[in-house]
Coordinates of C-alpha atoms and ligand atoms in Angstrom, one line a residue:
M50 CA -4.1 36.8 -96.2
S51 CA -1.5 39.7 -96.1
P52 CA 2.1 38.8 -96.7
E53 CA 3.0 40.3 -93.3
I54 CA 0.7 37.8 -91.6
E55 CA 2.1 35.0 -93.6
H56 CA 5.6 36.0 -92.5
L57 CA 4.4 36.2 -88.9
I58 CA 2.8 32.7 -89.2
S59 CA 6.1 31.2 -90.4
L60 CA 7.9 33.1 -87.7
Q61 CA 5.6 31.7 -85.1
R62 CA 6.1 28.2 -86.5
T63 CA 9.9 28.6 -86.2
D64 CA 9.5 30.0 -82.7
R65 CA 7.4 27.0 -81.6
E66 CA 9.9 24.5 -83.1
I67 CA 12.8 26.3 -81.4
Q68 CA 10.9 26.2 -78.0
R69 CA 10.2 22.5 -78.5
L70 CA 13.8 21.7 -79.3
K71 CA 15.2 23.7 -76.4
A72 CA 12.8 22.0 -74.0
E73 CA 13.9 18.6 -75.4
I74 CA 17.6 19.4 -75.1
A75 CA 17.1 20.6 -71.5
E76 CA 15.1 17.4 -70.7
L77 CA 17.8 14.9 -71.6
P78 CA 20.3 15.6 -68.9
R79 CA 17.5 15.6 -66.4
R80 CA 16.6 12.0 -67.5
V81 CA 20.2 11.0 -67.1
A82 CA 20.4 12.6 -63.7
A83 CA 17.3 10.7 -62.5
I84 CA 18.9 7.4 -63.5
E85 CA 22.2 8.4 -61.9
E86 CA 20.3 9.2 -58.7
K87 CA 18.8 5.7 -58.8
L88 CA 22.3 4.3 -59.4
A89 CA 23.6 6.1 -56.4
G90 CA 20.8 4.5 -54.3
T91 CA 21.7 1.0 -55.5
K92 CA 25.4 1.7 -54.8
A93 CA 24.5 2.7 -51.2
V94 CA 22.5 -0.5 -50.8
L95 CA 25.5 -2.6 -52.0
E96 CA 27.9 -0.8 -49.7
K97 CA 25.6 -1.4 -46.7
A98 CA 25.3 -5.1 -47.6
K99 CA 29.1 -5.4 -47.9
A100 CA 29.6 -3.5 -44.6
A101 CA 27.3 -6.0 -42.9
V102 CA 29.3 -8.9 -44.2
K103 CA 32.5 -7.3 -42.9
G104 CA 30.8 -6.6 -39.5
D105 CA 29.8 -10.3 -39.3
E106 CA 33.3 -11.4 -40.1
A107 CA 34.8 -9.2 -37.4
A108 CA 32.3 -10.4 -34.9
R109 CA 33.1 -14.0 -35.8
R110 CA 36.8 -13.4 -35.2
K111 CA 36.0 -11.8 -31.8
Y112 CA 33.9 -14.9 -30.8
E113 CA 36.7 -17.2 -31.9
T114 CA 39.3 -15.3 -30.0
A115 CA 37.0 -15.4 -26.9
I116 CA 36.7 -19.2 -27.3
N117 CA 40.5 -19.6 -27.5
D118 CA 41.0 -17.5 -24.4
L119 CA 38.4 -19.5 -22.5
R120 CA 40.0 -22.8 -23.6
G121 CA 43.3 -21.4 -22.3
K122 CA 41.7 -20.6 -19.0
I123 CA 40.2 -24.1 -18.7
S124 CA 43.5 -25.8 -19.2
K125 CA 45.1 -23.5 -16.6
Y126 CA 42.3 -24.3 -14.1
R127 CA 42.8 -28.0 -14.8
D128 CA 46.5 -27.7 -14.0
Q129 CA 45.7 -25.7 -10.8
S130 CA 43.2 -28.4 -9.7
L131 CA 45.9 -31.0 -9.5
E132 CA 47.7 -28.9 -6.9
V133 CA 44.8 -27.7 -4.6
K134 CA 44.9 -28.6 -0.9
T135 CA 41.3 -28.3 0.1
N136 CA 38.0 -29.6 -1.2
E137 CA 36.6 -26.0 -1.2
Q138 CA 39.4 -24.8 -3.6
Y139 CA 38.8 -27.8 -5.8
K140 CA 35.1 -27.1 -6.0
A141 CA 35.8 -23.4 -6.8
L142 CA 38.0 -24.4 -9.7
L143 CA 35.5 -26.9 -11.0
H144 CA 32.9 -24.1 -11.0
E145 CA 35.2 -21.8 -13.0
I146 CA 35.8 -24.5 -15.5
Q147 CA 32.0 -25.1 -15.9
F148 CA 31.4 -21.4 -16.3
A149 CA 34.1 -21.1 -19.0
E150 CA 32.6 -24.1 -20.9
Q151 CA 29.2 -22.4 -20.8
E152 CA 30.8 -19.3 -22.2
I153 CA 32.4 -21.3 -25.0
G154 CA 29.0 -22.8 -25.8
S155 CA 27.3 -19.4 -26.1
N156 CA 30.1 -18.1 -28.3
E157 CA 29.8 -21.1 -30.5
D158 CA 26.0 -20.5 -30.8
K159 CA 26.7 -17.0 -31.9
I160 CA 29.2 -18.2 -34.6
L161 CA 26.6 -20.6 -35.8
E162 CA 24.0 -17.9 -36.1
L163 CA 26.5 -15.8 -38.1
M164 CA 27.1 -18.7 -40.4
V165 CA 23.4 -19.0 -41.1
N166 CA 23.1 -15.3 -41.6
A167 CA 26.1 -15.2 -43.9
E168 CA 24.0 -17.0 -46.7
S169 CA 21.3 -14.3 -46.8
R170 CA 24.0 -11.6 -46.5
E171 CA 25.7 -13.1 -49.5
K172 CA 22.5 -13.1 -51.5
E173 CA 21.9 -9.4 -50.6
V174 CA 25.3 -8.5 -51.9
K175 CA 24.9 -10.5 -55.1
A176 CA 21.5 -9.0 -55.8
A177 CA 22.7 -5.4 -55.3
E178 CA 25.8 -6.1 -57.5
A179 CA 23.5 -7.5 -60.3
E180 CA 21.2 -4.5 -60.0
L181 CA 24.1 -2.1 -60.1
K182 CA 25.5 -3.8 -63.2
A183 CA 22.1 -3.6 -65.0
E184 CA 21.7 0.1 -64.0
T185 CA 25.2 1.0 -65.1
A186 CA 24.5 -0.6 -68.5
E187 CA 21.2 1.3 -68.7
I188 CA 22.7 4.6 -67.8
E189 CA 25.4 4.1 -70.5
K190 CA 22.7 3.4 -73.0
E191 CA 20.7 6.5 -71.9
K192 CA 23.7 8.7 -72.0
T193 CA 24.5 7.5 -75.6
I194 CA 20.9 8.2 -76.6
A195 CA 21.0 11.6 -74.9
R196 CA 24.2 12.5 -76.6
E197 CA 22.9 11.5 -80.0
Q198 CA 19.5 13.1 -79.5
T199 CA 21.1 16.3 -78.3
A200 CA 23.4 16.5 -81.2
K201 CA 20.5 15.9 -83.6
D202 CA 18.4 18.6 -81.8
E203 CA 21.2 21.0 -81.8
K204 CA 21.7 20.6 -85.5
E205 CA 17.9 21.1 -86.1
L206 CA 18.0 24.1 -83.7
A207 CA 20.7 25.7 -85.8
E208 CA 18.6 25.2 -88.9
W209 CA 15.5 26.6 -87.2
N210 CA 17.4 29.6 -85.9
A211 CA 18.5 30.3 -89.5
K212 CA 14.9 30.0 -90.7
R213 CA 13.8 32.2 -87.8
N214 CA 16.3 34.9 -88.7
A215 CA 15.0 34.8 -92.3
A216 CA 11.4 35.1 -91.1
R217 CA 12.2 38.0 -88.7
A218 CA 14.0 39.9 -91.5
A219 CA 10.8 39.7 -93.6
V220 CA 8.6 41.3 -90.9
D221 CA 8.2 45.1 -90.4
A222 CA 10.4 46.2 -87.4
D223 CA 7.6 47.7 -85.3
L224 CA 5.3 44.7 -85.9
L225 CA 8.2 42.4 -85.0
Q226 CA 8.9 44.3 -81.8
H227 CA 5.3 44.0 -80.8
Y228 CA 5.2 40.3 -81.7
E229 CA 8.3 39.6 -79.7
R230 CA 7.2 41.6 -76.6
V231 CA 3.8 39.7 -76.5
S232 CA 5.5 36.4 -77.2
K233 CA 7.8 36.9 -74.3
F234 CA 4.9 37.4 -71.8
R235 CA 2.3 35.1 -73.3
G236 CA 4.3 32.4 -75.1
S237 CA 2.9 33.4 -78.4
G238 CA 2.5 36.7 -80.2
L239 CA 0.0 35.8 -82.9
A240 CA -3.5 34.4 -82.7
E241 CA -6.0 33.2 -85.2
V242 CA -9.5 34.5 -85.1
R243 CA -12.1 31.7 -85.3
D244 CA -15.9 31.9 -84.7
Q245 CA -15.3 35.6 -84.0
K246 CA -13.0 34.8 -81.1
C247 CA -9.3 35.4 -80.4
T248 CA -8.0 31.8 -80.1
G249 CA -5.2 33.1 -77.9
C250 CA -7.4 34.4 -75.1
S251 CA -10.9 33.2 -76.2
V252 CA -12.3 36.7 -75.9
V253 CA -15.1 37.5 -78.5
L254 CA -14.1 40.3 -80.9
R255 CA -16.3 43.3 -81.4
P256 CA -18.1 43.0 -84.8
Q257 CA -16.2 45.9 -86.3
T258 CA -12.8 44.5 -85.2
Y259 CA -13.8 41.1 -86.5
N260 CA -14.7 42.6 -89.9
E261 CA -11.4 44.5 -90.0
V262 CA -9.4 41.4 -89.2
R263 CA -11.3 39.4 -91.8
G264 CA -10.6 42.2 -94.3
G265 CA -6.9 41.6 -93.7
K266 CA -6.2 44.6 -91.5
L267 CA -3.4 44.2 -88.9
I268 CA -5.1 44.5 -85.5
Y269 CA -4.0 43.6 -81.9
C270 CA -6.4 41.7 -79.6
D271 CA -7.8 44.3 -77.1
S272 CA -7.6 41.7 -74.4
C273 CA -4.3 39.8 -74.9
Q274 CA -2.5 42.1 -77.4
R275 CA -1.7 39.3 -79.8
I276 CA -1.6 40.1 -83.4
L277 CA -4.8 38.8 -84.9
Y278 CA -5.3 37.1 -88.3
F279 CA -8.1 35.3 -90.0
D280 CA -7.7 32.2 -92.1
P281 CA -10.7 32.0 -94.5
S282 CA -9.9 28.4 -95.4
K283 CA -10.8 27.4 -91.8
E284 CA -14.1 29.1 -91.5
A285 CA -16.8 29.0 -94.2
P286 CA -19.4 31.7 -93.9
A287 CA -22.7 30.4 -92.3
E288 CA -24.8 30.6 -95.4
Q289 CA -22.3 28.6 -97.3
R290 CA -22.2 25.9 -94.6
V291 CA -26.0 25.5 -94.8
E292 CA -26.0 25.3 -98.5
K293 CA -23.1 22.8 -98.5
A294 CA -24.9 20.7 -95.9
G295 CA -28.1 21.0 -97.8
R296 CA -26.6 19.6 -101.0
K297 CA -25.2 16.7 -99.0
R298 CA -28.6 15.8 -97.5
A299 CA -29.5 12.2 -98.3
H300 CA -32.9 11.7 -100.0
P301 CA -35.1 9.0 -98.5
K302 CA -36.2 6.2 -100.8
I303 CA -39.8 6.3 -101.9
D304 CA -40.3 2.5 -101.4
A305 CA -38.4 2.2 -98.1
S306 CA -40.0 0.0 -95.5
L307 CA -39.1 2.5 -92.7
A308 CA -40.2 6.1 -93.2
W309 CA -40.3 9.3 -91.2
Y310 CA -42.5 12.3 -91.8
Y311 CA -43.0 15.7 -90.3
R312 CA -46.3 17.5 -90.1
G313 CA -46.7 21.1 -89.0
E314 CA -50.2 20.4 -87.7
Y315 CA -51.6 17.1 -86.8
G316 CA -55.1 17.4 -85.4
E317 CA -54.8 19.1 -82.1
Q318 CA -51.3 18.0 -81.6
G319 CA -49.4 20.7 -83.5
E320 CA -46.0 19.7 -84.9
V321 CA -45.3 16.0 -85.0
F322 CA -42.9 13.4 -86.3
L323 CA -44.6 10.3 -87.8
S324 CA -42.8 7.0 -88.0
Y325 CA -44.0 4.2 -90.3
V326 CA -42.7 0.6 -90.5
N327 CA -43.9 -1.8 -93.1
S328 CA -43.6 -5.5 -92.2
N329 CA -45.5 -8.7 -93.1
G330 CA -48.2 -7.0 -95.1
A331 CA -49.0 -4.5 -92.3
A332 CA -47.9 -1.0 -91.3
A333 CA -47.1 0.3 -87.8
R334 CA -47.4 4.0 -87.1
R335 CA -46.0 5.9 -84.1
I336 CA -46.5 9.7 -83.5
Y337 CA -44.1 11.9 -81.5
D338 CA -44.3 15.5 -80.5
A339 CA -41.8 17.3 -82.7
A340 CA -40.5 19.6 -80.0
T341 CA -40.2 17.3 -77.0
G342 CA -40.0 13.9 -78.6
R343 CA -42.8 12.5 -76.3
K344 CA -44.8 9.7 -77.9
I345 CA -48.4 10.6 -78.6
G346 CA -50.9 7.7 -78.2
D347 CA -50.2 4.1 -78.9
T348 CA -48.5 2.4 -81.8
L349 CA -51.2 1.8 -84.5
I350 CA -51.1 -1.2 -86.8
R351 CA -53.1 -1.4 -90.0
E352 CA -53.1 -3.8 -93.0
G353 CA -51.2 -3.0 -96.1
N354 CA -48.1 -0.8 -96.6
Y355 CA -48.2 2.6 -94.8
R356 CA -49.1 4.5 -97.9
Q357 CA -52.2 2.4 -98.3
A358 CA -52.9 2.2 -94.6
F359 CA -52.5 5.8 -93.6
P360 CA -53.0 7.9 -96.7
E361 CA -54.6 10.8 -94.8
D362 CA -51.4 11.3 -92.7
L363 CA -49.3 12.1 -95.7
N364 CA -50.9 15.3 -96.9
D365 CA -48.9 18.4 -96.2
S366 CA -46.1 16.3 -94.8
I367 CA -42.3 16.5 -95.2
R368 CA -40.4 13.3 -95.7
L369 CA -37.4 12.9 -93.5
N370 CA -34.4 10.5 -93.2
G371 CA -34.5 7.9 -90.5
H372 CA -33.5 4.3 -90.4
W373 CA -34.3 3.0 -86.9
S374 CA -35.7 -0.5 -86.9
D375 CA -39.1 -1.5 -85.4
A376 CA -37.3 -3.3 -82.5
E377 CA -35.3 -0.1 -81.8
Q378 CA -38.4 2.0 -81.8
D379 CA -40.1 -0.4 -79.4
E380 CA -37.2 0.1 -77.0
W381 CA -37.7 3.9 -76.9
E382 CA -41.1 3.4 -75.4
Q383 CA -42.6 6.8 -74.6
E384 CA -39.9 9.2 -75.8
L385 CA -37.5 9.6 -78.7
P386 CA -33.9 9.4 -77.5
S387 CA -32.3 12.9 -77.7
N388 CA -29.9 12.0 -80.5
V389 CA -32.8 10.7 -82.6
L390 CA -34.8 13.9 -81.9
D391 CA -31.8 16.0 -82.8
T392 CA -31.2 14.0 -86.0
L393 CA -34.9 14.5 -87.0
Q394 CA -34.9 18.2 -86.2
R395 CA -31.7 18.8 -88.1
D396 CA -32.9 16.9 -91.1
L397 CA -36.1 18.9 -91.0
D398 CA -34.1 22.1 -91.0
L399 CA -32.1 20.9 -94.0
A400 CA -35.2 19.7 -95.8
R401 CA -36.8 23.2 -95.3
A402 CA -33.6 25.0 -96.4
E403 CA -33.5 22.7 -99.5
A404 CA -37.1 23.4 -100.3
A405 CA -36.6 27.2 -99.9
S406 CA -33.6 27.3 -102.2
H407 CA -35.5 25.1 -104.7
H408 CA -38.4 27.5 -104.7
A409 CA -36.0 30.4 -105.1
K410 CA -34.4 28.8 -108.1
E411 CA -37.8 28.0 -109.6
A412 CA -38.9 31.6 -109.1
V413 CA -35.8 32.9 -110.9
S414 CA -35.9 30.4 -113.8
A415 CA -39.6 30.1 -114.4
P416 CA -41.1 32.9 -116.5
S417 CA -44.3 34.4 -115.1
S418 CA -46.2 33.2 -118.1
V419 CA -46.3 29.7 -116.7
A420 CA -48.8 30.9 -114.1
S421 CA -51.3 32.1 -116.7
Ligands
ZN192 ZN1 -6.7 37.7 -77.5

């Protein structure tokens, strides 16, 4: 990788870290504001509960005053009744007294109602006060955390800014200008190329561009304008991958009680996978179409182990890896599950690649005189 690219990669890393820190610093006051808003809500609830208590108290005083006034009236009517001349006047006063007594009764009922209400009002006030206290403590805690976190972030930010300046100084001025312009619009100015694609915009590179990037040339993505780079440590060439995987291929044990084979031609069936299971002195054989995984015919059981029982099957076959039990295979019924089919096909590819490289090595190392 060219030093320019390495500088840009470290610049990108500092840019990302700076973005993250700035976002975090901006987020903290927002968190505090959200709690403060909740706190204001609880305060309003408390104020309302307190106002209701006050309202009730005022109403009670009003009813008490009314009762006193009515009692005054009654005593006045009683005094007057001693002095009346006619029966009619006496009846009228008596009626007034009755009416005032009724009024006193209804005022007393209202006072009683308020006294009953007062208990739940008191509870509401206490609950709101407790909540307010808890929220106030919480907000103090949050504010402390926010202050500490912000101070820490700001210190880190200063450090990253210094690193960023150092990284910028190391990059060529024109390249830096391009990087920063693209960063501003797209959030990043540099993109790795992987599987022949720009990882910034996912567009596939033209083969020539791809080769140039792999060769270390500084190129901008045609589609997103990001500066492209290739990291060979993240992408092994295809041929190497196969070889590596081929070396890793597990080799089936010759005396295994479960065995899988591939045959390129099996009677009229063409390509098949053959499964053998030895158990209790007998061998079970299942045959599957190698392309579709469909089972061909019924499971066949013969005496002896499978090598003794089905010797004719094993000519021109390729031994594969596979460890599915008899019971599991019974459950598949008429078709291989797709993951099993994939596994077998992949193992077949690996076995073929392995055989090919083996032949190639033999051809190189064995002198032609061996044939004669
Ligand atoms: Zn791109």
